[in-house]
Short mmCIF file of C-alpha atoms in Angstrom, two decimals:
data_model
loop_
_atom_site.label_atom_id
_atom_site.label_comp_id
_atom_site.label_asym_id
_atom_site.label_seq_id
_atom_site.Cartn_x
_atom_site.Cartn_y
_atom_site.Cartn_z
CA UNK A 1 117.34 14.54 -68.47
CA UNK A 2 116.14 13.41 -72.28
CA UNK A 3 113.91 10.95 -72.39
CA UNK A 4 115.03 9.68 -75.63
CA UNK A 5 118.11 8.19 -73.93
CA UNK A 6 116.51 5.14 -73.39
CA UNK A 7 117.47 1.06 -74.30
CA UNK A 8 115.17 1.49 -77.26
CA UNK A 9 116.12 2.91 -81.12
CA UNK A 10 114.08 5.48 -82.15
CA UNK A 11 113.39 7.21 -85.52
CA UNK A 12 116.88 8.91 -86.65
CA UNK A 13 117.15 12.52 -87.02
CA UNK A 14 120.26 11.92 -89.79
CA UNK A 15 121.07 9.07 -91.62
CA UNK A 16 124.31 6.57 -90.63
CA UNK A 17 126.37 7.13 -93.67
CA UNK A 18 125.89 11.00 -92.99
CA UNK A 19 126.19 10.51 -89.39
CA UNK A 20 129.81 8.90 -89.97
CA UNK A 21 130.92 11.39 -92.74
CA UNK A 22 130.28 14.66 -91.07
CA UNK A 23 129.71 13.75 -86.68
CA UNK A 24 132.19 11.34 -86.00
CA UNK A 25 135.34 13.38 -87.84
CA UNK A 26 134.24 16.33 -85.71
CA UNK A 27 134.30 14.63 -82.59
CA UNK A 28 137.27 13.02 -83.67
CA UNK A 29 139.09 16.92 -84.70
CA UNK A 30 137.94 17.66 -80.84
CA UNK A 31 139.66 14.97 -79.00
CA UNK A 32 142.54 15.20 -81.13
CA UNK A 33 142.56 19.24 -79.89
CA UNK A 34 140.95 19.08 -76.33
CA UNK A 35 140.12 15.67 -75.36
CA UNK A 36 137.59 15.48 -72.26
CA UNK A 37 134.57 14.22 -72.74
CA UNK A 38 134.34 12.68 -76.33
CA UNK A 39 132.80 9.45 -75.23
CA UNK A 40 129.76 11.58 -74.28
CA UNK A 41 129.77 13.54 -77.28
CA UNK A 42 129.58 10.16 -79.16
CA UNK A 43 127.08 8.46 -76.83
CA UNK A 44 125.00 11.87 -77.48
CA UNK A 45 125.32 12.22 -80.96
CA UNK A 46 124.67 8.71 -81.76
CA UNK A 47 121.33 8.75 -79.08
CA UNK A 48 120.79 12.61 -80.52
CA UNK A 49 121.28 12.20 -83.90
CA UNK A 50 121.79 8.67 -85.09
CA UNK A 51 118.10 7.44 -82.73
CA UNK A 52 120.38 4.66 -80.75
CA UNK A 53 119.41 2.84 -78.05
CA UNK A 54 121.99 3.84 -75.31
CA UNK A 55 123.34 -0.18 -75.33
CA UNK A 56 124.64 0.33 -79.12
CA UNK A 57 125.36 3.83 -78.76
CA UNK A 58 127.98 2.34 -76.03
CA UNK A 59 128.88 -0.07 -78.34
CA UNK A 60 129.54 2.22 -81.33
CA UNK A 61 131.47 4.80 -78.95
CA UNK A 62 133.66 2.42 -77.89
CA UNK A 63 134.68 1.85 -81.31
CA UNK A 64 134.61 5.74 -82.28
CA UNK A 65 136.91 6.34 -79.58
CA UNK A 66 139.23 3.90 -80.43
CA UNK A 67 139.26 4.53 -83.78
CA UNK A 68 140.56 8.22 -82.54
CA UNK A 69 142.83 7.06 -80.31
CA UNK A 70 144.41 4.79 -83.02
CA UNK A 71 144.42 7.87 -85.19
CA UNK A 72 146.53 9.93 -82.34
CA UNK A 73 148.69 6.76 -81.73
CA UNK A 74 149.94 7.38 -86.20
CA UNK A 75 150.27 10.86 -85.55
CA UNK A 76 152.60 10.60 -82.66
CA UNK A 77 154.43 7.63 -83.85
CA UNK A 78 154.97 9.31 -87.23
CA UNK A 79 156.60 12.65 -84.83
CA UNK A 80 158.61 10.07 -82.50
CA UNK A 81 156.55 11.89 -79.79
CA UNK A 82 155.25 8.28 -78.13
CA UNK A 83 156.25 7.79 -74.50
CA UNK A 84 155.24 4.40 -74.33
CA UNK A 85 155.16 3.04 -70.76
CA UNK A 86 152.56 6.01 -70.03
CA UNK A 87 150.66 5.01 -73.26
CA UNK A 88 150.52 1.44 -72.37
CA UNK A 89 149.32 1.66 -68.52
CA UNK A 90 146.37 4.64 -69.91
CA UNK A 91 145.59 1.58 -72.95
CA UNK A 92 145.11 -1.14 -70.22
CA UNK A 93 142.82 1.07 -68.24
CA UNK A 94 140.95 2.39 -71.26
CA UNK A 95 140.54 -1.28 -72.23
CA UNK A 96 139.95 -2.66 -68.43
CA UNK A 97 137.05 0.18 -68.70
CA UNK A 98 135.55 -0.50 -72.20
CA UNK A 99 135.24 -3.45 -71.15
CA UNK A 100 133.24 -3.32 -67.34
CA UNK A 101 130.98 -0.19 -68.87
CA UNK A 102 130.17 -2.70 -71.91
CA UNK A 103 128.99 -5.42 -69.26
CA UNK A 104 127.49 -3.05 -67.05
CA UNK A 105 125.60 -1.56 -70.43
CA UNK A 106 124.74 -5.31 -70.99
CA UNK A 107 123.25 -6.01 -67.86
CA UNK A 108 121.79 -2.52 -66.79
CA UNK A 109 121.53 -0.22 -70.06
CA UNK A 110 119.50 2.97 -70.16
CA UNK A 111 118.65 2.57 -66.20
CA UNK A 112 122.65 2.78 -64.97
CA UNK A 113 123.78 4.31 -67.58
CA UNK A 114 121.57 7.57 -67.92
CA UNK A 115 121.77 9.03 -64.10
CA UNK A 116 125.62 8.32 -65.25
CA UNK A 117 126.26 10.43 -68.27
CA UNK A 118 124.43 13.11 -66.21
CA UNK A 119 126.38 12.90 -63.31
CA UNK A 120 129.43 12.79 -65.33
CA UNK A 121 128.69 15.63 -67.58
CA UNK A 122 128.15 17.95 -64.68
CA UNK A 123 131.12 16.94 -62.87
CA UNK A 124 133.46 17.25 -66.07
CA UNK A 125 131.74 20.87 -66.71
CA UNK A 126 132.47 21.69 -63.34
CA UNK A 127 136.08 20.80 -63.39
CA UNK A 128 136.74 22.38 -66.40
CA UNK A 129 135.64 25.38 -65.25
CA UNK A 130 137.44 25.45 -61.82
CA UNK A 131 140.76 24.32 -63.79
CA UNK A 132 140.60 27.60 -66.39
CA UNK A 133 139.14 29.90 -64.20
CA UNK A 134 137.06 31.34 -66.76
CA UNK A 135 133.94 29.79 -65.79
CA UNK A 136 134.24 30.51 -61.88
CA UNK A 137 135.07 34.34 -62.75
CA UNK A 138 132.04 34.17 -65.02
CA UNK A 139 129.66 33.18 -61.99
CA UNK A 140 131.79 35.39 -58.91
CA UNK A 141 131.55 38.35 -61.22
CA UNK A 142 135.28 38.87 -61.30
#
């Protein structure tokens, strides 16, 4: 509900270099360990804390997530642990994706894309929570 996710760049709350050296690793330790959601943890971080405009915050995700994904892919190729017909169908949709959000960012940007991460966010939070239980007990009392 920020207004400071918008298609304009704005005055950056930390610099790139530190952005890169400190943010993106830690999002990067978190999908390595959990996974969901680190595309909005980059778009937020880079809107939060780098001042982004959400168009090259997409863009710069996209990378950031790649990047970590690339990482993974050494880690489980260097442990044999690759099952590669799984791997290869999840790469074509991640790329089949990447590439319709980047057109849709193109064409629609902060308008489409903010409603979106909302939507997205609360839906992920929810699952999460129905799939552990913790977060459901939490709310029942139980």
């Amino acid at each position: 509900l920020s207004p400071k996710i918008t298609d304009k760049d704005r005055q950056p709350r930390l610099a790139w270099p530190l952005v890169l050296a400190v943010f993106v690793p830690f999002i990067g330790f978190y999908d390595g360990a959990f996974g969901p959601g680190t595309g909005s943890f980059f778009m937020a971080g880079f809107v939060g804390l780098a001042g982004l405009s959400v168009v090259k915050a997409i863009a710069r995700t996209k990378l950031a997530n790649f990047a970590s994904n690339i990482a993974s892919l050494a880690i489980f190729l260097a442990g044999g642990h690759v099952v590669w017909v799984l791997g290869l169908v999840m790469g074509a949709g991640q790329f089949i994706g990447a590439w319709a959000g980047a057109h849709m960012a193109l064409g629609s940007g902060a308008r489409l894309f903010k409603p979106l991460i909302i939507v997205m966010s609360l839906a992920m939070a929810l699952r999460l929570s129905l799939s552990t239980g913790g977060g459901l007990h939490f709310l029942l009392g139980r």
